[in-house]
CSV table of C-alpha atoms in Angstrom, one decimal:
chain,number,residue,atom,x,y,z
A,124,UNK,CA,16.3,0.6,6.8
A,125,UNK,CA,12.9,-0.8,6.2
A,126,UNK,CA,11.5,-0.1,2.4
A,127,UNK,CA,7.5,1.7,2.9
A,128,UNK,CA,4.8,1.4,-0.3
A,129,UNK,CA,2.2,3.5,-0.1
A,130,UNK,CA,-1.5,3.1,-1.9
A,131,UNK,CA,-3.6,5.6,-2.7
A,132,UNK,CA,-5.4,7.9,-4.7
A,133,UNK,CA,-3.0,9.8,-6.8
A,134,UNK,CA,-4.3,13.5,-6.7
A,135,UNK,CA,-2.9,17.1,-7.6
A,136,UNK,CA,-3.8,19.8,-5.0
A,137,UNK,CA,-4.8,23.3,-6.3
A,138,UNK,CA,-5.0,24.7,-3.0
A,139,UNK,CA,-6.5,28.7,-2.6
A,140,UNK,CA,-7.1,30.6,0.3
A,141,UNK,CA,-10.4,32.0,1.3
A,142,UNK,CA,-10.7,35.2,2.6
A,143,UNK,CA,-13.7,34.3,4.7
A,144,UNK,CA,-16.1,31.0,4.7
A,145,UNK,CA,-19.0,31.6,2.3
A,146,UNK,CA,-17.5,30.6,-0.7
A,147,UNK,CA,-17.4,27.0,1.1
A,148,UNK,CA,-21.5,27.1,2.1
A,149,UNK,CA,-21.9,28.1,-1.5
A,150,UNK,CA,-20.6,25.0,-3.0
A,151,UNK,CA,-22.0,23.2,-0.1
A,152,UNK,CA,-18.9,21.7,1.0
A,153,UNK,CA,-18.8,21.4,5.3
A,154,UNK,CA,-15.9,23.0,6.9
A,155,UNK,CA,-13.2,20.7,7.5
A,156,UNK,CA,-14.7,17.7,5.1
A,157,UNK,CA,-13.5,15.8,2.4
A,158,UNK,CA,-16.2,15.6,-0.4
A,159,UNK,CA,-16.1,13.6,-3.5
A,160,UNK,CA,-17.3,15.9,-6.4
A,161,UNK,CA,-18.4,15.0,-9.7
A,162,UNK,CA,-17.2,17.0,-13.5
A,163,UNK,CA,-20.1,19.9,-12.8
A,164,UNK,CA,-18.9,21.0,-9.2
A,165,UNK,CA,-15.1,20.7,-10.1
A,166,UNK,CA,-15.6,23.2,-13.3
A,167,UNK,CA,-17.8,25.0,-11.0
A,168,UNK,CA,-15.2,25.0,-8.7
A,169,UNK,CA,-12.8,26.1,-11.2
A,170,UNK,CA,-14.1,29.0,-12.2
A,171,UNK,CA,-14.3,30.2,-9.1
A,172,UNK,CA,-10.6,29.6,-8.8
A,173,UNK,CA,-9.3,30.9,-11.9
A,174,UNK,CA,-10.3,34.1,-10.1
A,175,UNK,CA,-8.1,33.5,-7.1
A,176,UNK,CA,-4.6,32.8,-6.8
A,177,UNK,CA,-3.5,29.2,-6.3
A,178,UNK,CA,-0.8,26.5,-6.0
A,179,UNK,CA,-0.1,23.5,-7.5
A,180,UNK,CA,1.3,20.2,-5.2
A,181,UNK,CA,0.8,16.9,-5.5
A,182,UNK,CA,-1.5,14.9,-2.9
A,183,UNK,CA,-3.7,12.4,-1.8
A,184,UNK,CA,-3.0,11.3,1.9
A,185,UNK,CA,-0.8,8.1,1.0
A,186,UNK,CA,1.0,10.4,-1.9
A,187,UNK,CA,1.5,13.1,1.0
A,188,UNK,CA,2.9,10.7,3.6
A,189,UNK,CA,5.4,8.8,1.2
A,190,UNK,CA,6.4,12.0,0.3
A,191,UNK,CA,7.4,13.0,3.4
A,192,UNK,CA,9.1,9.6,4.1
A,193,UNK,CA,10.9,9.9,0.7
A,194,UNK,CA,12.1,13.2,1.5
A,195,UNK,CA,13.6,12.4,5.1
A,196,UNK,CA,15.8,9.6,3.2
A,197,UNK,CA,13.8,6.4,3.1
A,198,UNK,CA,13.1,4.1,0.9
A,199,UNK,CA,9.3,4.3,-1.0
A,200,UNK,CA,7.7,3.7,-3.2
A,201,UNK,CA,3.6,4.4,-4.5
A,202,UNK,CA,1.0,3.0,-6.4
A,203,UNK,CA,-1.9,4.9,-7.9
A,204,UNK,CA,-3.7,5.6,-10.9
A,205,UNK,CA,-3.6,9.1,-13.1
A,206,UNK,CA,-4.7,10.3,-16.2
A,207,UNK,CA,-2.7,10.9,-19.7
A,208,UNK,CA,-2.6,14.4,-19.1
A,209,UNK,CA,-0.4,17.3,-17.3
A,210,UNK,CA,-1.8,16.8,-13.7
A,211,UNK,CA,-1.0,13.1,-14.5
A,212,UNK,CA,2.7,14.0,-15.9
A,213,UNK,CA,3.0,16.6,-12.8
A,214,UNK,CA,2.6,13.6,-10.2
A,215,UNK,CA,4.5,11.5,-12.0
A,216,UNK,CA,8.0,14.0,-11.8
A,217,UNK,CA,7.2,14.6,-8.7
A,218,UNK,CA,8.2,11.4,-7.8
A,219,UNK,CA,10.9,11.1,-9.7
A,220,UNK,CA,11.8,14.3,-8.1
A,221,UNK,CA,12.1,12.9,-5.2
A,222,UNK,CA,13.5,9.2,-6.0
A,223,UNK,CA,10.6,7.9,-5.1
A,224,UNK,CA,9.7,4.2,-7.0
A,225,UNK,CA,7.0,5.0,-9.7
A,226,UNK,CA,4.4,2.2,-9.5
A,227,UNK,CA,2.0,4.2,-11.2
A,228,UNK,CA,-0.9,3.0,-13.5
A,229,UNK,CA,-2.4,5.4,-16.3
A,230,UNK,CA,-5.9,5.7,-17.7
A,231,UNK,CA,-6.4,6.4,-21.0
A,232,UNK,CA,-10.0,7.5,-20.4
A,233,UNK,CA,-10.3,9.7,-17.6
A,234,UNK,CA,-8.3,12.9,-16.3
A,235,UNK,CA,-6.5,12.1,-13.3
A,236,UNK,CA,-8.0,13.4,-10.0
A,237,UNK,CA,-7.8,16.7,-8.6
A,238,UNK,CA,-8.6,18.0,-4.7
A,239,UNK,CA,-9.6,21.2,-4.9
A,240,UNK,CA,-8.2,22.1,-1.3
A,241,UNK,CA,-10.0,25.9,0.2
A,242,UNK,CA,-7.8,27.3,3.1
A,243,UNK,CA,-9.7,28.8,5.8
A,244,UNK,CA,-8.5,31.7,7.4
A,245,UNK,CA,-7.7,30.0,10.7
A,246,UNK,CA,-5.8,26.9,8.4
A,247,UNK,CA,-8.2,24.6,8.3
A,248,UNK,CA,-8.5,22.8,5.0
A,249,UNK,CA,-11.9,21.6,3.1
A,250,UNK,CA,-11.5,19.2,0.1
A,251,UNK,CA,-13.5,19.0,-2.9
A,252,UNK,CA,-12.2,15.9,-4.3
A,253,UNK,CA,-12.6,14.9,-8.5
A,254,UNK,CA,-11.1,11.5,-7.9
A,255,UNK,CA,-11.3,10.7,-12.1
A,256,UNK,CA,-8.2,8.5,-12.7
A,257,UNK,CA,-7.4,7.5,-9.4
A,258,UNK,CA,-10.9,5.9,-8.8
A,259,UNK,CA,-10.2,3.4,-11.9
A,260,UNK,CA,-7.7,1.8,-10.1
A,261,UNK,CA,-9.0,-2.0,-9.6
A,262,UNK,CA,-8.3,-4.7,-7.7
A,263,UNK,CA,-6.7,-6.8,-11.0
A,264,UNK,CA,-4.5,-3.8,-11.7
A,265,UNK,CA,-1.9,-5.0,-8.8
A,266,UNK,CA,0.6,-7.7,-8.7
A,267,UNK,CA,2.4,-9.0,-6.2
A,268,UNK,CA,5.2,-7.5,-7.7
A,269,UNK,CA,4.5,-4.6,-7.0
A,270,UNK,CA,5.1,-5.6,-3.0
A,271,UNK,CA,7.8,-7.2,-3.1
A,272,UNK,CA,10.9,-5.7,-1.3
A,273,UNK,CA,8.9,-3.8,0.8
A,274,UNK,CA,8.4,-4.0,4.9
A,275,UNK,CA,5.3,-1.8,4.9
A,276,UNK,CA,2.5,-1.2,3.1
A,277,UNK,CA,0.5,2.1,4.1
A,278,UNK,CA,-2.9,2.9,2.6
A,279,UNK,CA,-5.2,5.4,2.9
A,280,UNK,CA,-8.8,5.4,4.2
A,281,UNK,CA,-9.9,7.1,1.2
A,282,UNK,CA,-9.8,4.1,-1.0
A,283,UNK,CA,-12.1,2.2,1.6
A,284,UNK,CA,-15.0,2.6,-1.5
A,285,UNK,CA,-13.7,-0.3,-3.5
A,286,UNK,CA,-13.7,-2.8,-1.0
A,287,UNK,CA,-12.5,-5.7,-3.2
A,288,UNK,CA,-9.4,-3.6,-4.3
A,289,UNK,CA,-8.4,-2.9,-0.7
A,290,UNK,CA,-8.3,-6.3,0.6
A,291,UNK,CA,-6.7,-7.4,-2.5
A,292,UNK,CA,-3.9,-5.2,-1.8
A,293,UNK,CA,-4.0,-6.4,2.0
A,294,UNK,CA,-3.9,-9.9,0.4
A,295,UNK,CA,-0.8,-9.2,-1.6
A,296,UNK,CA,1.0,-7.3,1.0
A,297,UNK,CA,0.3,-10.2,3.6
A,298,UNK,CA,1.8,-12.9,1.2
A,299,UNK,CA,5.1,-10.4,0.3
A,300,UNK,CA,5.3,-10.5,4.4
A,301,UNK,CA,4.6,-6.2,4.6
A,302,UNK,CA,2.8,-5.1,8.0
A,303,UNK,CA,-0.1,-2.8,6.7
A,304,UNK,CA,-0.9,0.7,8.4
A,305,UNK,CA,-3.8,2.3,7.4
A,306,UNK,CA,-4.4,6.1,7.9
A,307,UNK,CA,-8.6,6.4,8.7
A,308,UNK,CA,-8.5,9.4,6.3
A,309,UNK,CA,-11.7,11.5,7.2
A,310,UNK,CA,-14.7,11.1,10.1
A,311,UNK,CA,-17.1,10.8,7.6
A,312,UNK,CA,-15.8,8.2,5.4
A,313,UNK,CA,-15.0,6.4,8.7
A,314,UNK,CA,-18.8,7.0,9.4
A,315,UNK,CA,-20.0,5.7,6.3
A,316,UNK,CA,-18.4,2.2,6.1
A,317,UNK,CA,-17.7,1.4,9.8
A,318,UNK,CA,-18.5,-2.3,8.7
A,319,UNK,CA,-15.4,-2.1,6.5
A,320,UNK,CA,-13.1,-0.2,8.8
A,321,UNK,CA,-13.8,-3.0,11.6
A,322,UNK,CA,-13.3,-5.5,9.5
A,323,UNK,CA,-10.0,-4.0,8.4
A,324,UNK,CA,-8.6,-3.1,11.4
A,325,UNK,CA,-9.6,-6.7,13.3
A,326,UNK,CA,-8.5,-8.8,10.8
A,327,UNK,CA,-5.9,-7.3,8.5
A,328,UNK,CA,-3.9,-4.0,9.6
A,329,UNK,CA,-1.1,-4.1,12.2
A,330,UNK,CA,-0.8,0.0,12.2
A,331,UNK,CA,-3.9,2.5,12.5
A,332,UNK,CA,-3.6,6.0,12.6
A,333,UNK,CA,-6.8,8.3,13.3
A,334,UNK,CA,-7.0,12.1,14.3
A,335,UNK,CA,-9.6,12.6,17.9
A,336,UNK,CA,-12.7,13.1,15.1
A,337,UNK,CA,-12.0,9.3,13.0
A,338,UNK,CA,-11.4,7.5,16.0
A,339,UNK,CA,-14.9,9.0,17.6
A,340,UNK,CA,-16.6,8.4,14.3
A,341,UNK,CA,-15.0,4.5,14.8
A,342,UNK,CA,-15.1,3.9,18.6
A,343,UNK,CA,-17.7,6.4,19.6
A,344,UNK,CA,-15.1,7.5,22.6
A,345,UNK,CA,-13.1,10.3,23.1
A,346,UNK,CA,-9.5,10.1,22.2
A,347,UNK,CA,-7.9,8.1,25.5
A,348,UNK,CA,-10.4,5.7,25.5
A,349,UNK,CA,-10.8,5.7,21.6
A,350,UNK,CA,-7.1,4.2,22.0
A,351,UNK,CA,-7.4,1.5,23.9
A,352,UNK,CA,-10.5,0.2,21.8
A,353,UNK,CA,-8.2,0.5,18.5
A,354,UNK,CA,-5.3,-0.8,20.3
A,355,UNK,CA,-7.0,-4.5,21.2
A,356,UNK,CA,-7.3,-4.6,17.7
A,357,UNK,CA,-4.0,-3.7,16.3
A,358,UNK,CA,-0.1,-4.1,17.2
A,359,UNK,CA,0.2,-0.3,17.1
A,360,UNK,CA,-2.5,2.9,17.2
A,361,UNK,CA,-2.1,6.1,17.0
A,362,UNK,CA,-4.8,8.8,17.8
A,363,UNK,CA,-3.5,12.4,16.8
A,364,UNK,CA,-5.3,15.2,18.6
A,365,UNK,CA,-4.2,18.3,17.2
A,366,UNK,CA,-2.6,21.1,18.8
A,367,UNK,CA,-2.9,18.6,22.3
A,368,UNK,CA,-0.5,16.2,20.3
A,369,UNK,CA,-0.7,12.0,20.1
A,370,UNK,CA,-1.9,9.1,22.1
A,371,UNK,CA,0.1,6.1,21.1
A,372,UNK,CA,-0.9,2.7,22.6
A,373,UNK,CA,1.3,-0.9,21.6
A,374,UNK,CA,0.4,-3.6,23.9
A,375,UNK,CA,-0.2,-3.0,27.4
A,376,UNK,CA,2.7,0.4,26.6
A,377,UNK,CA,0.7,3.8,26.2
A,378,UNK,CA,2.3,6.8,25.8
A,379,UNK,CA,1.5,10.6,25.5
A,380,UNK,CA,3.7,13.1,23.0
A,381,UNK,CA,3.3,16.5,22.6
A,382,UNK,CA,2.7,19.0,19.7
A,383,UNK,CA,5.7,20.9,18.8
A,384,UNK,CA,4.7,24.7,19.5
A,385,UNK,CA,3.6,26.8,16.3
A,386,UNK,CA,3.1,30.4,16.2
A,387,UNK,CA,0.5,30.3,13.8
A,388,UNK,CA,-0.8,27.6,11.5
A,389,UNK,CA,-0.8,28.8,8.1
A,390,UNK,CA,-2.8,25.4,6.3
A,391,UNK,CA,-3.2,21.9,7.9
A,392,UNK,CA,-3.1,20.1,4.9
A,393,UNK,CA,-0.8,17.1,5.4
A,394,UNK,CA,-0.9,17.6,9.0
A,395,UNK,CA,-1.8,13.8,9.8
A,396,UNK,CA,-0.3,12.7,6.6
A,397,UNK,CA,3.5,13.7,7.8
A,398,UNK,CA,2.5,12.4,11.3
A,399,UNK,CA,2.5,9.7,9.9
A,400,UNK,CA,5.9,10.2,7.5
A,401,UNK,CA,7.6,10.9,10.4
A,402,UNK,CA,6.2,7.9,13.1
A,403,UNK,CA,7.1,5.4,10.1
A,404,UNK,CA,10.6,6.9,9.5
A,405,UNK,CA,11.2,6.3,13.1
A,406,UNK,CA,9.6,3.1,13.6
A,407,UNK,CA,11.7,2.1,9.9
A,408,UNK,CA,15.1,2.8,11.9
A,409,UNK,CA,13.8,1.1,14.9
A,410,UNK,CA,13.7,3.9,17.6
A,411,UNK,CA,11.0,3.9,20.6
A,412,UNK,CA,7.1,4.8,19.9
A,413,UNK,CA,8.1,8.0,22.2
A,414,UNK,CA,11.1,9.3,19.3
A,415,UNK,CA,8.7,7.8,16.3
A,416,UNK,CA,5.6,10.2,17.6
A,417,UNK,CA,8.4,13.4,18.2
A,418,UNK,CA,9.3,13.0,14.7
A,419,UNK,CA,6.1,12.6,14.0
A,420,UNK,CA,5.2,16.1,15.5
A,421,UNK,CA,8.0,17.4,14.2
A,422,UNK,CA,7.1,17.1,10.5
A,423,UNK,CA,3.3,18.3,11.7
A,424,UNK,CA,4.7,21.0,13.0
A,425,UNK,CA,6.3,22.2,10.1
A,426,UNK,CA,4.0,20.8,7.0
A,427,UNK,CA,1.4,23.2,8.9
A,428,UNK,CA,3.4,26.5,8.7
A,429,UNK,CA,3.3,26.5,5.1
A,430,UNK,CA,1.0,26.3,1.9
A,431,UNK,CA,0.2,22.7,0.9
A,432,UNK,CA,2.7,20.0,1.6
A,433,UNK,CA,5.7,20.9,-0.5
A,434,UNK,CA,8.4,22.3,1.8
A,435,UNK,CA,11.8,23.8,0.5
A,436,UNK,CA,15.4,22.3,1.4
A,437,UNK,CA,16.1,24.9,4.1
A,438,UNK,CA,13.1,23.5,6.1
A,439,UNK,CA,14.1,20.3,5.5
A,440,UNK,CA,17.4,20.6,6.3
A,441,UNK,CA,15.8,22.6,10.2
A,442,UNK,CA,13.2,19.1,10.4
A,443,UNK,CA,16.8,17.2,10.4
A,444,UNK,CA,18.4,18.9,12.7
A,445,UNK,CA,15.2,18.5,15.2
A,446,UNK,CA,14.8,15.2,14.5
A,447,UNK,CA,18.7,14.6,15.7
A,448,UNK,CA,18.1,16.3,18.8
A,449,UNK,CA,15.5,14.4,19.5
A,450,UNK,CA,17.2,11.1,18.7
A,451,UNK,CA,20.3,12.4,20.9
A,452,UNK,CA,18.1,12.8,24.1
């Protein structure tokens, strides 16, 4: 089985859930959005959740999807940056929890970074994100080391604000031999640097995965159409549309999965992030884009029915069973 590294910003989740909306229009954060914060909104923020009852798990969307990966029996690995502190130590077991390689860096100056993660009543998730430690991670901090071994590389959008750290990673990954996949993250970060994210996906990465909103933030079309633009681009794209399920495009091969059904969707945090877990775990054991994008939705289909993206062993053990029913069709 292929080895997956994953990049990104190594964040804890303290995830609460809001009883109604307002407490997101009073710290001005839209619906749905990721929003870098700065120290004043996150202690803000904190006060109003020390008031509230919350839970602890670790995140960031590479962090999540290498997770998920690591936890259906592949080989990872992850690179990030945290802080000399408990939320940094908390990451850190938790990937030794789950035998996943630590590549992790630590700053000495700054706490690491925290997504304070508000669940709406109907499971939609808002980010406030205090990136601290993770944003210190630079370009001369990676080796080609750290690659080596590895068949993929999978990064997150999020990092897309240190352009010179990004391509250096690309650069490193290219010369190891790793196909990259990178995960658009958010609409508006695809928004703001659609230079980058062109550049990125026509020159560098072989996998892209976007939910219907990135890929309309990137192509400007709705999702079928936003699939074939990507897909002239890359070897493999993937636009996720929700409850409706994926589009999958490779070559002149296109292909429609559906969601699995869910009752009711308890918090979509990680949604897209173990899409992706469970399309690389498939395409790592070489099965067909249709059984990568079932196991795929799958994994959606569970992370969704539960708080955050930490799921117990009995679940686990149900996502396995699934996954070999699908594999036996």
């Amino acid at each position: 089985m292929d080895k997956i590294i994953g990049l990104g910003n190594a964040l804890v989740d303290v995830l609460a859930t809001l009883e109604d909306d307002t407490l997101l229009d009073e710290m001005d954060l839209p619906k749905g959005s990721m929003q870098l914060i700065d120290d004043a909104k996150l202690q803000q923020i904190n006060s109003r959740f020390s008031q509230m009852k919350t839970h602890l798990a670790t995140g960031g969307s590479a962090g999540n999807a290498i997770l998920g990966l690591a936890c259906l029996g592949a080989v990872t690995g992850f690179i990030g940056k945290v802080g000399n502190d408990y939320y940094g130590n908390f990451f850190r077991e938790n990937l030794k929890k789950n035998t996943i390689e630590d590549k992790l860096l630590t700053s000495e100056q700054l706490p690491s970074g925290v997504a304070s993660t508000f669940i709406s009543q109907d499971g939609e998730r808002t980010f406030g994100t205090y990136l601290g430690a993770a944003s210190s991670l630079k370009a001369e901090d990676l080796t080609l080391d750290m690659f080596k071994g590895y068949s993929y590389l999978f990064i997150e959008g999020y990092l897309v604000q240190d352009h010179e750290m990004i391509l250096h990673a690309i650069e490193l990954a290219k010369e190891a031999g790793l196909q990259v996949c990178l995960d658009m993250a958010s609409y508006n970060i695809v928004a703001n640097d659609l230079e980058f994210f062109s550049l990125l996906i026509n020159k560098y990465v072989d996998i892209v995965f976007a939910n219907e909103e990135e890929a309309k933030a990137f192509t400007g079309e709705e999702p079928e159409n936003a699939l074939r633009i990507i897909g002239k681009k890359c070897s493999i794209a993937i636009v996720k549309v929700g409850a409706n399920g994926s589009y999958i495009r490779k070559g002149t091969e296109e292909i429609k999965v559906s969601a699995i059904p869910v009752e009711k969707v308890v918090d979509t945090t990680g949604a897209g992030d173990y899409f992706a877990s469970g399309f690389l775990y498939g395409l790592t054991c070489g099965y067909s884009l249709e059984k990568c994008a079932k196991i795929g939705s799958i994994l959606s289909g569970n992370v969704i029915q539960v708080i955050g993206t930490s799921m117990s062993k009995e679940r686990w053990d149900e996502i396995k069973l699934n996954i070999n029913k699908v594999l036996a069709e």
